[in-house]
XYZ file of C-alpha atoms in Angstrom:
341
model
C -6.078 16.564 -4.624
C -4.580 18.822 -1.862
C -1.089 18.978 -1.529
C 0.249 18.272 2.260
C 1.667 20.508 4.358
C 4.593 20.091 7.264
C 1.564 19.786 9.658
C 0.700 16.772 7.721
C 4.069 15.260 8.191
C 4.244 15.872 11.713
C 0.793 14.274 12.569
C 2.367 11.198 10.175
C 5.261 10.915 12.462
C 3.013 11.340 15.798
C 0.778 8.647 13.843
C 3.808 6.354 13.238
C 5.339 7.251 16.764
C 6.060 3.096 17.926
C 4.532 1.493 14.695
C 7.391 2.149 12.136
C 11.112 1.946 12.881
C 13.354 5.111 13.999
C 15.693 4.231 11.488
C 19.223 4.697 12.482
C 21.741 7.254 10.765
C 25.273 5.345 9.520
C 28.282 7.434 9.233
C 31.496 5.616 7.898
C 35.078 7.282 7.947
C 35.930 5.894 4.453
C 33.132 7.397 2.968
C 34.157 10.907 4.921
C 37.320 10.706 3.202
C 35.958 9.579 -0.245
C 33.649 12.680 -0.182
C 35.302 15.263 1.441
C 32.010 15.659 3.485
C 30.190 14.569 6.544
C 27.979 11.538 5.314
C 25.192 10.587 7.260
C 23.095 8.206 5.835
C 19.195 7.773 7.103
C 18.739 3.719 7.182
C 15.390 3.060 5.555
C 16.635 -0.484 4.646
C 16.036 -1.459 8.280
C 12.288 -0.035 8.168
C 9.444 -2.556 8.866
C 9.050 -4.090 5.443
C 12.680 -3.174 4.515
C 11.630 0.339 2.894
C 10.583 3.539 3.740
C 7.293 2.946 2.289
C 5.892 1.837 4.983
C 5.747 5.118 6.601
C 3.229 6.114 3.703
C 1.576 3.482 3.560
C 0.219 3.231 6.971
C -0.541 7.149 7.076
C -2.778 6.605 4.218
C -4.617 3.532 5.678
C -5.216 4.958 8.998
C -7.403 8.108 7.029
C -9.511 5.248 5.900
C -13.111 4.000 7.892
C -11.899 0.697 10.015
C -12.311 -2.454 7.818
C -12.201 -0.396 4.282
C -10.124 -3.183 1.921
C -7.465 -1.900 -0.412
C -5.750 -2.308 -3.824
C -2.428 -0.805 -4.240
C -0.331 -1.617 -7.396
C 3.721 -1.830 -6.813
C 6.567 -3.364 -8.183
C 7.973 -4.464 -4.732
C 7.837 -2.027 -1.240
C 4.374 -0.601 -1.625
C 3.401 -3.474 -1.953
C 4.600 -5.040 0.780
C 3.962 -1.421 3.129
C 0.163 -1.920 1.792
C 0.400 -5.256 2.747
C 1.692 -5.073 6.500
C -0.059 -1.769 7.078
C -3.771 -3.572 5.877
C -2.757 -6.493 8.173
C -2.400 -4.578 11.538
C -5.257 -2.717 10.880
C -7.447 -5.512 9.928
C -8.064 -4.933 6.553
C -7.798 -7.180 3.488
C -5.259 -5.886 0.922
C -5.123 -6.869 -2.959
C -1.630 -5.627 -4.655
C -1.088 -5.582 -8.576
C 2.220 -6.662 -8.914
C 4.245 -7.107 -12.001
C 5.218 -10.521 -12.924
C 8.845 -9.893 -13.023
C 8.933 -8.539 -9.508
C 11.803 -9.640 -7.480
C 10.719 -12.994 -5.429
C 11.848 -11.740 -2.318
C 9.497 -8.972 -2.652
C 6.911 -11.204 -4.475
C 6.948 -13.402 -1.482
C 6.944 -11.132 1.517
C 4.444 -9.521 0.236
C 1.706 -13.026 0.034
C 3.685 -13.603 3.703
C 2.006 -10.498 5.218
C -1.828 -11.722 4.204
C -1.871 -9.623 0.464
C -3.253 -11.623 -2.426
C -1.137 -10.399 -5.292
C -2.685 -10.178 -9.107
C 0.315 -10.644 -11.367
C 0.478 -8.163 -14.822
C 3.043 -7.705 -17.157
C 4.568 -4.023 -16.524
C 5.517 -3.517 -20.511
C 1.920 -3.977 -21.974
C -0.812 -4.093 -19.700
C -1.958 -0.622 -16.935
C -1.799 -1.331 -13.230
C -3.971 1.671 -12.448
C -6.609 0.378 -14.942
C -6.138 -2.944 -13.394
C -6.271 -2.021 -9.981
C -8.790 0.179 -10.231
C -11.283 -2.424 -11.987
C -10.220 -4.617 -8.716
C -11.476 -1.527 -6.554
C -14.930 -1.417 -8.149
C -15.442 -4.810 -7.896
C -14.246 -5.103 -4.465
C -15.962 -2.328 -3.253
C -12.186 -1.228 -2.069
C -10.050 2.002 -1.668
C -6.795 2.243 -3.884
C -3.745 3.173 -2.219
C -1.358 4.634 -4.792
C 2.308 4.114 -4.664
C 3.177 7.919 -4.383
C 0.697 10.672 -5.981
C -1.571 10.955 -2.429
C -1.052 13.589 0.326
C -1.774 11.074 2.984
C 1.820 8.718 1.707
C 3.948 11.935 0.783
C 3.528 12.911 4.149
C 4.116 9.979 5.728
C 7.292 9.427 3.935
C 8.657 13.288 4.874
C 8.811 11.330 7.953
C 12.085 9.704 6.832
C 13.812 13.395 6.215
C 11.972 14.913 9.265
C 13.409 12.019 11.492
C 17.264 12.047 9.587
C 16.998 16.350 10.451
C 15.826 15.916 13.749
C 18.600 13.015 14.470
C 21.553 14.770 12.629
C 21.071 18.777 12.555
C 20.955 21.079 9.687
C 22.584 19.682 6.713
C 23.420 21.272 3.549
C 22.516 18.973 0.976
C 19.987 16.083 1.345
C 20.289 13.368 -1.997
C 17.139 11.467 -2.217
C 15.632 8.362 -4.435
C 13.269 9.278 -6.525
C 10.556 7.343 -8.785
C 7.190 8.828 -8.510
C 8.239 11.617 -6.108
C 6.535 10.610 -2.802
C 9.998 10.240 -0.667
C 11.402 13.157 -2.614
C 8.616 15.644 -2.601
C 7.683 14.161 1.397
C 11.311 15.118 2.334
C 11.400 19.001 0.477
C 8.618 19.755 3.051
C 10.733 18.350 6.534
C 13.714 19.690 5.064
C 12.259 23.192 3.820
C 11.257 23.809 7.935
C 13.636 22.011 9.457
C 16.896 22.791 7.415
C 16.040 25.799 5.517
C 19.412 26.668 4.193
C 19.261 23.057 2.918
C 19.360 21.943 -0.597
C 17.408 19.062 -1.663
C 18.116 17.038 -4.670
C 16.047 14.196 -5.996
C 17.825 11.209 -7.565
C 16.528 9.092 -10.700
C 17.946 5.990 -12.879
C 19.816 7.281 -15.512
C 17.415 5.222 -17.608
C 14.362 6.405 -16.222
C 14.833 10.239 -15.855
C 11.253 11.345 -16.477
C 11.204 13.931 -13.165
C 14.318 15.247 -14.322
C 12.748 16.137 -17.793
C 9.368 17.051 -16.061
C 11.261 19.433 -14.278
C 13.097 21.125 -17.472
C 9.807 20.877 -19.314
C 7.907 22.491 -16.707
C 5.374 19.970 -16.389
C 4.708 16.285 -15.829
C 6.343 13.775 -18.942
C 6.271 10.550 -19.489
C 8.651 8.011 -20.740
C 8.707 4.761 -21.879
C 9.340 1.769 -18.657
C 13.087 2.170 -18.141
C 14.920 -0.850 -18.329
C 17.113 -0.563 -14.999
C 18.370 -2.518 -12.253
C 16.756 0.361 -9.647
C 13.053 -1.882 -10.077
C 11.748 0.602 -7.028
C 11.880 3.691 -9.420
C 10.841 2.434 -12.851
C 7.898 4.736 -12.956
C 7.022 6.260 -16.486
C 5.271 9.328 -14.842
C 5.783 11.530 -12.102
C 2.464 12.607 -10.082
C 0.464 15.696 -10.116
C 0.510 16.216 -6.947
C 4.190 15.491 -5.836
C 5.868 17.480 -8.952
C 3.735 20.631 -7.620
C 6.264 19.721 -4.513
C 9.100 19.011 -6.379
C 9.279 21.833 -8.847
C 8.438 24.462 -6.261
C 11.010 23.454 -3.898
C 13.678 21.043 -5.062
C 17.365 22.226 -5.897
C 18.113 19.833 -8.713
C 17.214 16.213 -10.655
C 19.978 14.176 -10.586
C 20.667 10.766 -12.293
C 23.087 7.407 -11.396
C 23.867 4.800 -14.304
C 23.343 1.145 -12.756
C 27.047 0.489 -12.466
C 27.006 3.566 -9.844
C 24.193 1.534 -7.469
C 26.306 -1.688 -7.856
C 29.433 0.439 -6.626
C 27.315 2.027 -3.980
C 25.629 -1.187 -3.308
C 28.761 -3.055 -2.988
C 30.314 -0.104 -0.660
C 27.873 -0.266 1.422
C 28.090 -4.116 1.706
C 31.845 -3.786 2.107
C 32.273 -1.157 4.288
C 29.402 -0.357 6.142
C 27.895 -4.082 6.938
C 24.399 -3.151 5.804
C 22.500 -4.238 2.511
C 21.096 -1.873 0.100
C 18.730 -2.377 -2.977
C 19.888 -1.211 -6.128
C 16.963 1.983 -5.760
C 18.044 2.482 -2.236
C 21.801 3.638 -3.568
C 20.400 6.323 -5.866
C 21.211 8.891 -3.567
C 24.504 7.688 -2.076
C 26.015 7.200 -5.662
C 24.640 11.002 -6.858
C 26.111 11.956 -3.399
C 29.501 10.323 -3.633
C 29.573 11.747 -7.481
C 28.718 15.090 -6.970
C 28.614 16.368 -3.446
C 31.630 18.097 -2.811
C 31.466 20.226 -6.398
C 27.488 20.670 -5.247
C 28.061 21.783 -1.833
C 30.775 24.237 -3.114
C 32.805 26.418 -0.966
C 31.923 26.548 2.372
C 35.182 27.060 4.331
C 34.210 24.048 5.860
C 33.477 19.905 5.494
C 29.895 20.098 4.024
C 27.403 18.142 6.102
C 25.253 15.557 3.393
C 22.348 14.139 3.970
C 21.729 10.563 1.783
C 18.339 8.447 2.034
C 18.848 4.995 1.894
C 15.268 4.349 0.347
C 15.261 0.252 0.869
C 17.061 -2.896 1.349
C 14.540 -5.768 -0.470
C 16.845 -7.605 -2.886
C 16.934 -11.096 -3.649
C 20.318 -12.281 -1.906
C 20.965 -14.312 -5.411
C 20.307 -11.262 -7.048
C 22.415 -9.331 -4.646
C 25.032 -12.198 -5.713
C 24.805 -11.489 -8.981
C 24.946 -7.965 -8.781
C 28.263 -7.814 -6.686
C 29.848 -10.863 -8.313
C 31.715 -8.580 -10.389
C 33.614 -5.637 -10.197
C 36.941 -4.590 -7.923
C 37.119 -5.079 -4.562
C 35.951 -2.043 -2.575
C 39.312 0.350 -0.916
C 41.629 -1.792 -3.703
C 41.699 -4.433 -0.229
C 42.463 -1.727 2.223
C 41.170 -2.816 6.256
C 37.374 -2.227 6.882
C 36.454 0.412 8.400
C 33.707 0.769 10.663
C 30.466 1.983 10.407
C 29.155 4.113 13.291
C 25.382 4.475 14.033
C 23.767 7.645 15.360
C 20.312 8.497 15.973
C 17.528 5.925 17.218
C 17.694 2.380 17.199
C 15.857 0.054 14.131
């Protein structure tokens, strides 16, 4: 499989030019302060389909002859990107989804036209499963990540925050199978040079991080985290050639970090965030200021925030708990830059 190129993320975002979303970049004062850096968050939770997968997922889709039906296999925003994407192309779209999928994502993705084929993500293969589907079908499979066609199409994401915001000098983004992560080393290596890029896992799922120490791709067991958008076992061929070429670091949040971020975010900033979406806020706010060293200056950060699909019980739940965000301190505002959602 050939890797992509920046070329291939430019003709994504000339391909997506008025079908996906110029996200918005948020910048909050209280978060300045918290970080002693310039945050400017890329809004990917106010994409079509609430995700930046849909960039992907129609790149990949429009390389296919019209009518070609497709099988992709997701836990949640593939699934629904696949979904959409087939729909406005005219295509007919089966997703393998596990069973214990969140319903919101469950359901969105049956409301754009998919038909979904449940499977139980601890013992049975979605790639077996939806590949039988595709030979039966007569259908093209649409992976979630490992395809040149979807890593370039989410570089779009980075390439659109870089353009929008300027050269940065740290960019903290989700990472599960790699696609976002290894999509946004290529914008950010052109764009941003002096940029470093650092990919963000679960702390229970950290099989890129140990890929990248090893030296080639491991896998792991299904983590058991809240972040359901990056419970991959395996990074892919083609997007850890990306990643360990380019990136500056693997990083890793524990799941009471994304329910901090998450409620943040909620708090402060008015906007709702999936528990995957806040992997690279809560490495940010962790790390940023000891990563971004001395610089005789505020360092400017870059954060993805990957997706906003969460059940609003679930979202309940998750926040229920905890202290209150600024220890009840006013709200402060959050300020939008860049293009509108």
């Amino acid at each position: 499989m050939s890797a992509p190129t920046i070329a291939d993320v430019r003709e994504a975002a000339r391909l997506l030019d008025g079908v996906a979303h110029r996200t918005p970049v948020l910048t909050s004062r209280t978060l300045d302060a918290l970080t002693g850096c310039e945050m400017l968050l890329k809004a990917e939770n106010l994409q079509r389909v609430g995700a930046f997968k849909f960039r992907g997922a129609f790149t990949a889709l429009s390389a296919l002859d019209p009518g070609t039906p497709v099988v992709a296999f997701s836990s949640g925003n593939h699934a629904q990107a696949v979904a959409l994407a087939a729909r406005e192309q005219g295509r007919r779209a089966i997703i393998v989804m596990p069973e214990d999928s969140p319903a919101a994502k469950l359901a969105a993705t049956r409301g754009y036209g998919a038909e979904v084929v449940l499977y139980d993500r601890y013992r049975e293969d979605r790639t077996a499963i939806a590949q039988r589907i595709a030979r039966e079908q007569g259908a093209e499979v649409i992976p979630p990540f490992d395809h040149p066609s979807i890593i370039a199409g989410q570089g779009t994401a980075a390439l659109e925050l870089l353009e929008d915001a300027g050269d940065l000098d740290l960019l903290f983004v989700p990472c599960g199978g790699g696609g976002l992560l290894s999509g946004s080393l290529l914008a950010a290596a052109d764009l941003s040079p002096a940029c470093r890029v650092f990919g963000v896992e679960p702390e229970a799922g950290d099989d890129v991080r140990r890929s990248f120490d090893a030296g080639e791709p491991v896998a792991i067991d299904v983590p058991r985290t809240i972040a359901d958008g990056a419970q991959t076992t395996r990074v892919g061929d083609t997007t850890f050639a990306i990643i360990r070429e380019r990136v500056s670091g693997i990083l890793t949040a524990s799941d009471a970090e994304l329910v901090a971020q998450m409620r943040f975010l909620a708090a402060r900033m008015k906007t709702v965030v999936e528990p995957t979406g806040c992997l690279g806020l809560a490495a940010a706010v962790a790390q940023a200021r000891d990563l971004a060293g001395d610089l005789g200056r505020r360092p400017r950060v870059g954060v993805i925030l990957s997706g906003g699909n969460v059940d609003l019980a679930r979202f309940a739940e998750l926040l229920g708990g905890g202290e209150p965000v600024g220890d009840g301190e006013p709200v402060d505002d959050a300020d939008a830059a860049g293009g509108a959602a």
